């Protein structure tokens, strides 16, 4: 058996893949948080709860309406995204004139309500979601066996992240968005409907979280706490990356997932805390974050 | 009197009178829970109300204080006074280290960093052998206070908890009304100006954070002693969220708000204990209502209505 640093290669690559998968979720969630923060100046604490909702909507589509995985991958983000738009229109938009902290508190309350309601309805034990038959099985890559579904998660997450980056950096809609982030009143003076842009941004960020939720559904059991488990780590990821750059969020997300995976191989006890340790190091050496702008 | 304004002094007398009368009417263990939560919230309010920094990880200091008091009571059979003091010291030491990191950023980042650091403490407690993992530290003896007060009696324990609460409350009041507290408020209102006046604002913030964490640790230690148990719930982020809720509901930046909030939230949890996950839903809903329509909190609204400082 091939060994790398005294570790069997399949184990190393297996953990690397698991790390990439976690990294994919970190990337999609921190990307959504960064986009929403850029436009709304709100840290969306409910991001984890909406990620969980994405997984639940996919589960509900399958079990109540017999709609499969691939349609759910489109439908669930749409449904949850519309929910996000309604939230923004009815509740969150009332806070823009207040201190940013109120946005954090409101969305924290929102996440408690959403998670509590799902816990009441479905309990905390979690429900399985089958991997679609096309993506079952594993492929021999020569150096390791890769479960197809895991490869699919990493690939589709990378594509969606890059597509989001391309929309924001390379299209005229993205240009308007970036301009509105910089100076909303000026963009409004040019005749752009900024409040609508804000609403759509929130919806898009939420849809991204829900998409991640659907991808996560077959890997983790679909349960009301699945978002909370992620979101605290994602906050550390956001602090490490800084919220200044879209590409930065993506890279930081994937990289930290890999760091976490590698820690599991070499020093498993620290795998839960390694992201936080990285955060401490970053705070000591570069407080504004790897890609953050100077305050 | 005692640095209180007239209305505050009257409110303080009412609070002390309630603390004295209530144990004869209500269940003392429930009241002790309220007082521990109230002290915790007063300490938290020192940061959000007077420095303007939202710490979303105060459970770390509460929980570590709770663990250290429980462990030293159970294994070293210390005097309760020393054990609670060690809990406070633990909170302060941890606050010094984590606060040093967190005050490098302000505003929303401060909240995220404190949350993430508290999560790190949570994972540490989950793995570390001395915390007993999922079981926590159970059957902690209440022991004796200062050698002669036998705390196994609920009423004796109650008076000790009441004394700790009032002591902590007055300490925080004293801090806020000292020249040091005035500088803190100045930093909250306009940090660049405070810097230009020659104040090392980071030092002030860190000292305030350490003081807040020390009192939080004492609250955690007292709680561990009252209930004879220290568990992962004490370090869990839901505890951090709860103290934010208590303070927000009672009134951010008011002297009596945290105590009022603690009474309401603890009573609600007590009476809704059978309702299971609905407690979370109701707490979340209260959060949202407070932020949207009720930002002054109960005490803040009363103060605004009667034109008083409370």
mmCIF file of N, CA, C and O in Angstrom, chain B residues 185-240:
data_model
loop_
_atom_site.group_PDB
_atom_site.id
_atom_site.type_symbol
_atom_site.label_atom_id
_atom_site.label_comp_id
_atom_site.label_asym_id
_atom_site.label_seq_id
_atom_site.Cartn_x
_atom_site.Cartn_y
_atom_site.Cartn_z
ATOM 1 N N UNK B 185 -18.199 54.752 28.505
ATOM 2 C CA UNK B 185 -19.340 55.325 27.793
ATOM 3 C C UNK B 185 -18.856 56.265 26.693
ATOM 4 O O UNK B 185 -19.442 56.315 25.611
ATOM 5 N N UNK B 186 -17.775 56.988 26.988
ATOM 6 C CA UNK B 186 -17.201 57.853 25.962
ATOM 7 C C UNK B 186 -16.736 57.061 24.752
ATOM 8 O O UNK B 186 -16.966 57.458 23.607
ATOM 9 N N UNK B 187 -16.122 55.904 24.999
ATOM 10 C CA UNK B 187 -15.653 55.048 23.907
ATOM 11 C C UNK B 187 -16.846 54.535 23.103
ATOM 12 O O UNK B 187 -16.813 54.496 21.874
ATOM 13 N N UNK B 188 -17.929 54.183 23.826
ATOM 14 C CA UNK B 188 -19.119 53.680 23.138
ATOM 15 C C UNK B 188 -19.672 54.752 22.200
ATOM 16 O O UNK B 188 -20.036 54.474 21.062
ATOM 17 N N UNK B 189 -19.711 55.984 22.679
ATOM 18 C CA UNK B 189 -20.323 57.044 21.885
ATOM 19 C C UNK B 189 -19.435 57.469 20.728
ATOM 20 O O UNK B 189 -19.925 57.739 19.639
ATOM 21 N N UNK B 190 -18.123 57.564 20.958
ATOM 22 C CA UNK B 190 -17.244 58.081 19.905
ATOM 23 C C UNK B 190 -15.807 57.627 20.170
ATOM 24 O O UNK B 190 -15.052 58.304 20.861
ATOM 25 N N UNK B 191 -15.468 56.478 19.601
ATOM 26 C CA UNK B 191 -14.165 55.902 19.915
ATOM 27 C C UNK B 191 -12.991 56.745 19.385
ATOM 28 O O UNK B 191 -12.028 56.972 20.129
ATOM 29 N N UNK B 192 -13.052 57.241 18.139
ATOM 30 C CA UNK B 192 -11.912 58.056 17.668
ATOM 31 C C UNK B 192 -11.664 59.266 18.567
ATOM 32 O O UNK B 192 -10.516 59.632 18.841
ATOM 33 N N UNK B 193 -12.740 59.871 19.052
ATOM 34 C CA UNK B 193 -12.590 61.031 19.933
ATOM 35 C C UNK B 193 -11.908 60.633 21.236
ATOM 36 O O UNK B 193 -11.020 61.335 21.727
ATOM 37 N N UNK B 194 -12.329 59.478 21.803
ATOM 38 C CA UNK B 194 -11.699 59.013 23.037
ATOM 39 C C UNK B 194 -10.214 58.766 22.806
ATOM 40 O O UNK B 194 -9.379 59.110 23.648
ATOM 41 N N UNK B 195 -9.880 58.191 21.650
ATOM 42 C CA UNK B 195 -8.470 57.957 21.324
ATOM 43 C C UNK B 195 -7.727 59.279 21.235
ATOM 44 O O UNK B 195 -6.619 59.427 21.773
ATOM 45 N N UNK B 196 -8.362 60.261 20.581
ATOM 46 C CA UNK B 196 -7.674 61.541 20.386
ATOM 47 C C UNK B 196 -7.482 62.271 21.710
ATOM 48 O O UNK B 196 -6.598 63.106 21.841
ATOM 49 N N UNK B 197 -8.311 61.939 22.706
ATOM 50 C CA UNK B 197 -8.136 62.537 24.024
ATOM 51 C C UNK B 197 -7.034 61.838 24.815
ATOM 52 O O UNK B 197 -6.750 62.215 25.951
ATOM 53 N N UNK B 198 -6.459 60.803 24.238
ATOM 54 C CA UNK B 198 -5.316 60.163 24.871
ATOM 55 C C UNK B 198 -5.649 58.885 25.621
ATOM 56 O O UNK B 198 -4.799 58.350 26.324
ATOM 57 N N UNK B 199 -6.881 58.378 25.486
ATOM 58 C CA UNK B 199 -7.216 57.126 26.169
ATOM 59 C C UNK B 199 -6.809 55.949 25.298
ATOM 60 O O UNK B 199 -7.062 55.945 24.091
ATOM 61 N N UNK B 200 -6.171 54.945 25.915
ATOM 62 C CA UNK B 200 -5.901 53.702 25.183
ATOM 63 C C UNK B 200 -7.197 52.909 25.191
ATOM 64 O O UNK B 200 -7.469 52.136 26.111
ATOM 65 N N UNK B 201 -8.006 53.078 24.147
ATOM 66 C CA UNK B 201 -9.359 52.516 24.178
ATOM 67 C C UNK B 201 -9.334 50.995 24.266
ATOM 68 O O UNK B 201 -10.190 50.399 24.910
ATOM 69 N N UNK B 202 -8.340 50.350 23.614
ATOM 70 C CA UNK B 202 -8.284 48.889 23.660
ATOM 71 C C UNK B 202 -8.098 48.386 25.091
ATOM 72 O O UNK B 202 -8.711 47.399 25.499
ATOM 73 N N UNK B 203 -7.253 49.091 25.866
ATOM 74 C CA UNK B 203 -7.042 48.686 27.254
ATOM 75 C C UNK B 203 -8.335 48.790 28.048
ATOM 76 O O UNK B 203 -8.680 47.899 28.833
ATOM 77 N N UNK B 204 -9.051 49.896 27.828
ATOM 78 C CA UNK B 204 -10.308 50.075 28.552
ATOM 79 C C UNK B 204 -11.307 48.980 28.209
ATOM 80 O O UNK B 204 -11.966 48.418 29.079
ATOM 81 N N UNK B 205 -11.402 48.681 26.912
ATOM 82 C CA UNK B 205 -12.344 47.642 26.487
ATOM 83 C C UNK B 205 -11.972 46.299 27.102
ATOM 84 O O UNK B 205 -12.829 45.550 27.562
ATOM 85 N N UNK B 206 -10.652 46.013 27.098
ATOM 86 C CA UNK B 206 -10.219 44.715 27.607
ATOM 87 C C UNK B 206 -10.490 44.609 29.113
ATOM 88 O O UNK B 206 -10.973 43.580 29.586
ATOM 89 N N UNK B 207 -10.214 45.674 29.859
ATOM 90 C CA UNK B 207 -10.469 45.640 31.302
ATOM 91 C C UNK B 207 -11.962 45.432 31.566
ATOM 92 O O UNK B 207 -12.353 44.605 32.396
ATOM 93 N N UNK B 208 -12.798 46.158 30.813
ATOM 94 C CA UNK B 208 -14.244 45.987 30.986
ATOM 95 C C UNK B 208 -14.648 44.550 30.675
ATOM 96 O O UNK B 208 -15.459 43.945 31.385
ATOM 97 N N UNK B 209 -14.047 43.987 29.617
ATOM 98 C CA UNK B 209 -14.382 42.621 29.227
ATOM 99 C C UNK B 209 -13.988 41.646 30.332
ATOM 100 O O UNK B 209 -14.757 40.743 30.685
ATOM 101 N N UNK B 210 -12.795 41.826 30.890
ATOM 102 C CA UNK B 210 -12.321 40.919 31.943
ATOM 103 C C UNK B 210 -13.231 41.027 33.177
ATOM 104 O O UNK B 210 -13.604 40.006 33.768
ATOM 105 N N UNK B 211 -13.604 42.247 33.551
ATOM 106 C CA UNK B 211 -14.504 42.424 34.698
ATOM 107 C C UNK B 211 -15.828 41.710 34.447
ATOM 108 O O UNK B 211 -16.349 40.994 35.315
ATOM 109 N N UNK B 212 -16.357 41.911 33.238
ATOM 110 C CA UNK B 212 -17.622 41.272 32.874
ATOM 111 C C UNK B 212 -17.494 39.749 32.963
ATOM 112 O O UNK B 212 -18.376 39.067 33.496
ATOM 113 N N UNK B 213 -16.376 39.216 32.461
ATOM 114 C CA UNK B 213 -16.178 37.763 32.461
ATOM 115 C C UNK B 213 -15.977 37.226 33.880
ATOM 116 O O UNK B 213 -16.412 36.120 34.198
ATOM 117 N N UNK B 214 -15.317 38.016 34.739
ATOM 118 C CA UNK B 214 -15.117 37.575 36.119
ATOM 119 C C UNK B 214 -16.468 37.407 36.816
ATOM 120 O O UNK B 214 -16.727 36.377 37.457
ATOM 121 N N UNK B 215 -17.327 38.410 36.663
ATOM 122 C CA UNK B 215 -18.641 38.329 37.323
ATOM 123 C C UNK B 215 -19.475 37.215 36.689
ATOM 124 O O UNK B 215 -20.196 36.495 37.377
ATOM 125 N N UNK B 216 -19.319 37.044 35.374
ATOM 126 C CA UNK B 216 -20.004 35.937 34.705
ATOM 127 C C UNK B 216 -19.543 34.597 35.284
ATOM 128 O O UNK B 216 -20.360 33.703 35.524
ATOM 129 N N UNK B 217 -18.239 34.458 35.504
ATOM 130 C CA UNK B 217 -17.709 33.222 36.085
ATOM 131 C C UNK B 217 -18.271 32.969 37.476
ATOM 132 O O UNK B 217 -18.596 31.834 37.828
ATOM 133 N N UNK B 218 -18.402 34.047 38.265
ATOM 134 C CA UNK B 218 -18.987 33.912 39.606
ATOM 135 C C UNK B 218 -20.435 33.440 39.500
ATOM 136 O O UNK B 218 -20.876 32.548 40.235
ATOM 137 N N UNK B 219 -21.174 34.024 38.542
ATOM 138 C CA UNK B 219 -22.568 33.606 38.336
ATOM 139 C C UNK B 219 -22.630 32.130 37.964
ATOM 140 O O UNK B 219 -23.467 31.375 38.484
ATOM 141 N N UNK B 220 -21.716 31.695 37.087
ATOM 142 C CA UNK B 220 -21.686 30.294 36.684
ATOM 143 C C UNK B 220 -21.361 29.379 37.848
ATOM 144 O O UNK B 220 -21.986 28.333 38.032
ATOM 145 N N UNK B 221 -20.358 29.788 38.655
ATOM 146 C CA UNK B 221 -19.975 28.979 39.810
ATOM 147 C C UNK B 221 -21.116 28.856 40.809
ATOM 148 O O UNK B 221 -21.389 27.770 41.336
ATOM 149 N N UNK B 222 -21.797 29.978 41.048
ATOM 150 C CA UNK B 222 -22.927 29.962 41.983
ATOM 151 C C UNK B 222 -24.016 29.023 41.483
ATOM 152 O O UNK B 222 -24.589 28.249 42.237
ATOM 153 N N UNK B 223 -24.276 29.085 40.203
ATOM 154 C CA UNK B 223 -25.293 28.221 39.604
ATOM 155 C C UNK B 223 -24.934 26.749 39.787
ATOM 156 O O UNK B 223 -25.776 25.924 40.149
ATOM 157 N N UNK B 224 -23.642 26.423 39.561
ATOM 158 C CA UNK B 224 -23.200 25.034 39.712
ATOM 159 C C UNK B 224 -23.417 24.550 41.142
ATOM 160 O O UNK B 224 -23.818 23.413 41.386
ATOM 161 N N UNK B 225 -23.165 25.449 42.096
ATOM 162 C CA UNK B 225 -23.300 25.083 43.507
ATOM 163 C C UNK B 225 -24.771 24.867 43.873
ATOM 164 O O UNK B 225 -25.119 23.907 44.557
ATOM 165 N N UNK B 226 -25.640 25.767 43.388
ATOM 166 C CA UNK B 226 -27.070 25.675 43.714
ATOM 167 C C UNK B 226 -27.647 24.356 43.223
ATOM 168 O O UNK B 226 -28.344 23.649 43.945
ATOM 169 N N UNK B 227 -27.332 24.010 41.953
ATOM 170 C CA UNK B 227 -27.970 22.838 41.355
ATOM 171 C C UNK B 227 -27.112 21.584 41.459
ATOM 172 O O UNK B 227 -27.540 20.501 41.077
ATOM 173 N N UNK B 228 -25.872 21.743 41.952
ATOM 174 C CA UNK B 228 -25.009 20.580 42.128
ATOM 175 C C UNK B 228 -24.607 19.931 40.825
ATOM 176 O O UNK B 228 -24.300 18.746 40.779
ATOM 177 N N UNK B 229 -24.588 20.700 39.743
ATOM 178 C CA UNK B 229 -24.268 20.113 38.447
ATOM 179 C C UNK B 229 -23.675 21.169 37.521
ATOM 180 O O UNK B 229 -24.056 22.328 37.563
ATOM 181 N N UNK B 230 -22.680 20.750 36.737
ATOM 182 C CA UNK B 230 -22.134 21.609 35.689
ATOM 183 C C UNK B 230 -22.110 20.790 34.409
ATOM 184 O O UNK B 230 -21.540 19.699 34.393
ATOM 185 N N UNK B 231 -22.772 21.264 33.366
ATOM 186 C CA UNK B 231 -22.877 20.458 32.151
ATOM 187 C C UNK B 231 -22.496 21.270 30.924
ATOM 188 O O UNK B 231 -22.230 22.457 31.005
ATOM 189 N N UNK B 232 -22.513 20.582 29.781
ATOM 190 C CA UNK B 232 -22.183 21.226 28.513
ATOM 191 C C UNK B 232 -23.173 22.330 28.158
ATOM 192 O O UNK B 232 -22.845 23.253 27.426
ATOM 193 N N UNK B 233 -24.411 22.236 28.686
ATOM 194 C CA UNK B 233 -25.397 23.291 28.405
ATOM 195 C C UNK B 233 -24.869 24.653 28.831
ATOM 196 O O UNK B 233 -25.140 25.659 28.183
ATOM 197 N N UNK B 234 -24.090 24.667 29.948
ATOM 198 C CA UNK B 234 -23.591 25.945 30.461
ATOM 199 C C UNK B 234 -22.615 26.620 29.495
ATOM 200 O O UNK B 234 -22.493 27.841 29.507
ATOM 201 N N UNK B 235 -21.900 25.832 28.690
ATOM 202 C CA UNK B 235 -20.961 26.434 27.731
ATOM 203 C C UNK B 235 -21.552 26.502 26.327
ATOM 204 O O UNK B 235 -20.918 27.022 25.419
ATOM 205 N N UNK B 236 -22.745 25.946 26.148
ATOM 206 C CA UNK B 236 -23.323 25.875 24.810
ATOM 207 C C UNK B 236 -23.770 27.254 24.341
ATOM 208 O O UNK B 236 -24.110 28.106 25.141
ATOM 209 N N UNK B 237 -23.782 27.465 23.015
ATOM 210 C CA UNK B 237 -24.075 28.815 22.536
ATOM 211 C C UNK B 237 -25.528 29.209 22.787
ATOM 212 O O UNK B 237 -25.855 30.390 22.765
ATOM 213 N N UNK B 238 -26.409 28.215 23.065
ATOM 214 C CA UNK B 238 -27.784 28.598 23.377
ATOM 215 C C UNK B 238 -27.824 29.390 24.687
ATOM 216 O O UNK B 238 -28.669 30.276 24.861
ATOM 217 N N UNK B 239 -26.898 29.094 25.614
ATOM 218 C CA UNK B 239 -26.803 29.870 26.849
ATOM 219 C C UNK B 239 -26.366 31.305 26.552
ATOM 220 O O UNK B 239 -26.883 32.262 27.151
ATOM 221 N N UNK B 240 -25.429 31.447 25.594
ATOM 222 C CA UNK B 240 -25.028 32.792 25.172
ATOM 223 C C UNK B 240 -26.228 33.548 24.612
ATOM 224 O O UNK B 240 -26.427 34.727 24.892
#
